[in-house]
XYZ file of C-alpha atoms in Angstrom:
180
model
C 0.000 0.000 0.000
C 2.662 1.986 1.101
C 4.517 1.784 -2.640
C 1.205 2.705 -4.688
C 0.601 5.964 -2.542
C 4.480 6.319 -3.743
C 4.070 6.032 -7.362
C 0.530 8.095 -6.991
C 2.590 10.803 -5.861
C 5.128 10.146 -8.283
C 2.863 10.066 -11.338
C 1.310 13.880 -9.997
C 2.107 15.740 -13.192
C 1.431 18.759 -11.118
C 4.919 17.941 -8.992
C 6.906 17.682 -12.402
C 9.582 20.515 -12.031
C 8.615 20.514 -8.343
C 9.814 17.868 -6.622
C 12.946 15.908 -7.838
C 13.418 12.048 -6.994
C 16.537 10.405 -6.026
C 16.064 6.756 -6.462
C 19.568 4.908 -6.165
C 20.602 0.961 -6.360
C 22.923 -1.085 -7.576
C 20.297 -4.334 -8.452
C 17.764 -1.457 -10.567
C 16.630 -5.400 -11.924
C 15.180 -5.394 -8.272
C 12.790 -2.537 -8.103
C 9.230 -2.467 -9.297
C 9.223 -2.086 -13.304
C 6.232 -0.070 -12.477
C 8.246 2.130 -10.343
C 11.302 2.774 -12.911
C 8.578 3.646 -15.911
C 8.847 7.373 -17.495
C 6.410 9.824 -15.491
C 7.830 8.495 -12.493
C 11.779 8.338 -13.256
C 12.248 10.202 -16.330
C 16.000 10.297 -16.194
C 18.054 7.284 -15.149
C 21.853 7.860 -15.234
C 24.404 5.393 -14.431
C 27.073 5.857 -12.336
C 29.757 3.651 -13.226
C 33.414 2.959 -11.672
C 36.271 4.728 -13.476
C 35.674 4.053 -17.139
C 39.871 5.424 -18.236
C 42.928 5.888 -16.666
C 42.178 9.666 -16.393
C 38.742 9.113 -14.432
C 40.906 6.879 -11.874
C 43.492 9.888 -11.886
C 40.857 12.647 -10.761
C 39.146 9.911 -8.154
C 42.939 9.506 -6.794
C 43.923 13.351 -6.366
C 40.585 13.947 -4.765
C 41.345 10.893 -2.122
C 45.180 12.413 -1.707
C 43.478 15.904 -0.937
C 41.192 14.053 1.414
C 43.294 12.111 3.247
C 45.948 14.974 3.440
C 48.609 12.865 1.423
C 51.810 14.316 1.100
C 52.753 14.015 -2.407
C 54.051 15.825 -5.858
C 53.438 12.897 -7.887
C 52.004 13.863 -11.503
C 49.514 10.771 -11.379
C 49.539 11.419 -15.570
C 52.767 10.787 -15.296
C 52.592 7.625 -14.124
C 49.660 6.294 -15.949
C 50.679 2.887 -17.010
C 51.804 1.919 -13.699
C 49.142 3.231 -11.923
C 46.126 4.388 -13.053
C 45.719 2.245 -16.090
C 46.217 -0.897 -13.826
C 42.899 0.642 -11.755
C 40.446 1.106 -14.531
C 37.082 -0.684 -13.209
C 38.037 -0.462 -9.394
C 35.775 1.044 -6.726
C 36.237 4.236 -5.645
C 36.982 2.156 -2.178
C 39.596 0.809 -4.011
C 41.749 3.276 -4.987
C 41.776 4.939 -1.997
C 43.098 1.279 -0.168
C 45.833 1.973 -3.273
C 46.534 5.220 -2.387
C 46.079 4.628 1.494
C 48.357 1.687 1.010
C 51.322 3.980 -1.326
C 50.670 5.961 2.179
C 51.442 3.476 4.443
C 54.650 2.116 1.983
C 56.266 5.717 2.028
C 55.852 6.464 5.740
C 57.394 2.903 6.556
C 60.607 3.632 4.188
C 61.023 7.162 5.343
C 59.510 7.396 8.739
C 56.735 9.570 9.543
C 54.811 12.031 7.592
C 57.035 10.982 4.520
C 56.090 11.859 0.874
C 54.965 9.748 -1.840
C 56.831 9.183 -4.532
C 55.998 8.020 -7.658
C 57.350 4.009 -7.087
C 54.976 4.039 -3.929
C 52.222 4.728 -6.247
C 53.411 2.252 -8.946
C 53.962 -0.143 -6.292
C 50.709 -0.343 -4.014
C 48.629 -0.370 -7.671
C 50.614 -3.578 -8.557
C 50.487 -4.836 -5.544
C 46.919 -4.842 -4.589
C 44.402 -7.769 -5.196
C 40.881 -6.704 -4.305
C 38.658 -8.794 -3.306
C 35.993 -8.941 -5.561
C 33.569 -10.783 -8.111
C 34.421 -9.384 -11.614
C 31.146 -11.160 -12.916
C 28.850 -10.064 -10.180
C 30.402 -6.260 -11.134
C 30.028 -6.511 -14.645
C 26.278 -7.911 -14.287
C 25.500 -5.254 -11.968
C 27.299 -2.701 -14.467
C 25.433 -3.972 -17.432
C 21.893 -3.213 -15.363
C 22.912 -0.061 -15.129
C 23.595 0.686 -18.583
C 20.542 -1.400 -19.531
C 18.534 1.196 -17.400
C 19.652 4.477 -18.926
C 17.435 6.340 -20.441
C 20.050 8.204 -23.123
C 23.205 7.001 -24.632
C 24.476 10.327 -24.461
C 25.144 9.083 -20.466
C 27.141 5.870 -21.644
C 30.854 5.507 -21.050
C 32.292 4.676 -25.090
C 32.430 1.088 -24.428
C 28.964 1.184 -23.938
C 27.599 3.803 -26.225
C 27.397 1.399 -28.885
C 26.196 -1.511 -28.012
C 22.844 -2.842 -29.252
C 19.937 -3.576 -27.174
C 20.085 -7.402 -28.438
C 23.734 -7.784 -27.593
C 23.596 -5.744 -24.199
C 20.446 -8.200 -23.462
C 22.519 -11.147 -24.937
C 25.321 -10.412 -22.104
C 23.073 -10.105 -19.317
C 21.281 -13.359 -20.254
C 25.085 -14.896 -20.024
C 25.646 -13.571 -16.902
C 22.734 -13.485 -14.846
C 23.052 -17.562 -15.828
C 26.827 -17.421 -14.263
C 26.370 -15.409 -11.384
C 22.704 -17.077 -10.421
C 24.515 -20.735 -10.812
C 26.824 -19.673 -8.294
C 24.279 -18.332 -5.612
C-alpha cells in the first residue's frame, strides 16, 4: 500500500519541475518495473566505476586531498603503472591503493614521509581486491541497460545494441545465479 501511494505521488504531473526524486541501487533489476517507468523516473543515469585511466586519476587526487597525502606525484605521469592498472576499481579501491602507497612511504622514510611516484606504482601492482568481476560486470550492465540516453554511456557502452547488451546479461545473470 505503502509503494502505490508512492508512485501516486510520483505520477502527480502537477509535482513535475517541483519535486525531484533520487532513487539509487545497484540491483535497478530489483525494483518495481512499475516504479522505474517514465512519469515516475524520467531520467536514469548510471554511475559507473572509473571508465579510463584519467577518471581513476581525478578519483585519486581527490582521495590524496582528502586524506591529506603528502605528495608531488604527476599521477599522468605515471599512468601505465598506476592508473591504467585501476580502470574498473571502486572508488573504495583506490583509496586502499593510495592509502596503502601511504602506508609504503611512511614505513621507508619514517613519519609524515612523501609519496613518490614508485609508492604509487607499487601499491597499484600490488593490490588484489577482493571482488567478483562477474557479479560487477552484471550489476554494471543493469545499469547501462537502465539508462534512459546514450548520451550518459561511457564509449564502451555507447554502442552496443539492445540485443547484444540483453545477450550479455542473459550470459551472466546464468553465471552469477549458478553460483548463488
Amino acid at each position: 500500500r505503502v509503494i502505490a501511494r508512492i508512485k501516486e505521488f510520483m505520477s502527480d504531473t502537477s509535482n513535475r519541475g517541483r519535486i525531484l526524486f533520487l532513487v539509487m541501487t545497484n540491483r535497478p533489476d530489483k525494483l518495481d518495473v512499475d516504479l522505474k517507468r517514465a512519469g515516475r523516473l524520467d531520467r536514469k543515469i548510471p554511475f559507473l566505476y572509473s571508465q579510463t585511466p584519467e577518471e581513476v586519476e581525478a578519483v585519486a587526487k581527490a582521495l590524496v586531498r582528502k586524506n591529506k597525502i603528502r605528495t608531488d606525484v604527476d599521477l599522468a605521469a605515471i599512468r601505465e603503472g598506476f592508473s591504467s592498472k585501476l580502470v574498473g576499481y571502486s572508488n573504495a579501491d583506490v583509496e586502499a591503493v593510495v592509502l596503502l602507497a601511504n602506508d609504503d612511504a611512511a614505513r621507508e622514510a619514517g613519519g609524515d614521509a612523501p609519496v613518490l611516484a614508485d609508492h604509487f606504482v607499487k601499491a597499484a601492482t600490488d593490490y588484489f581486491p577482493s571482488r567478483d568481476v562477474e557479479l560487477l560486470e552484471y550489476m554494471e550492465l543493469l545499469a547501462v541497460f537502465e539508462a534512459s540516453s546514450r548520451r550518459l554511456l561511457p564509449a564502451k557502452y555507447a554502442h552496443m545494441t539492445p540485443e547484444e547488451l540483453d545477450a550479455r546479461l542473459r550470459l551472466l545473470r546464468a553465471t552469477v545465479g549458478s553460483r548463488r
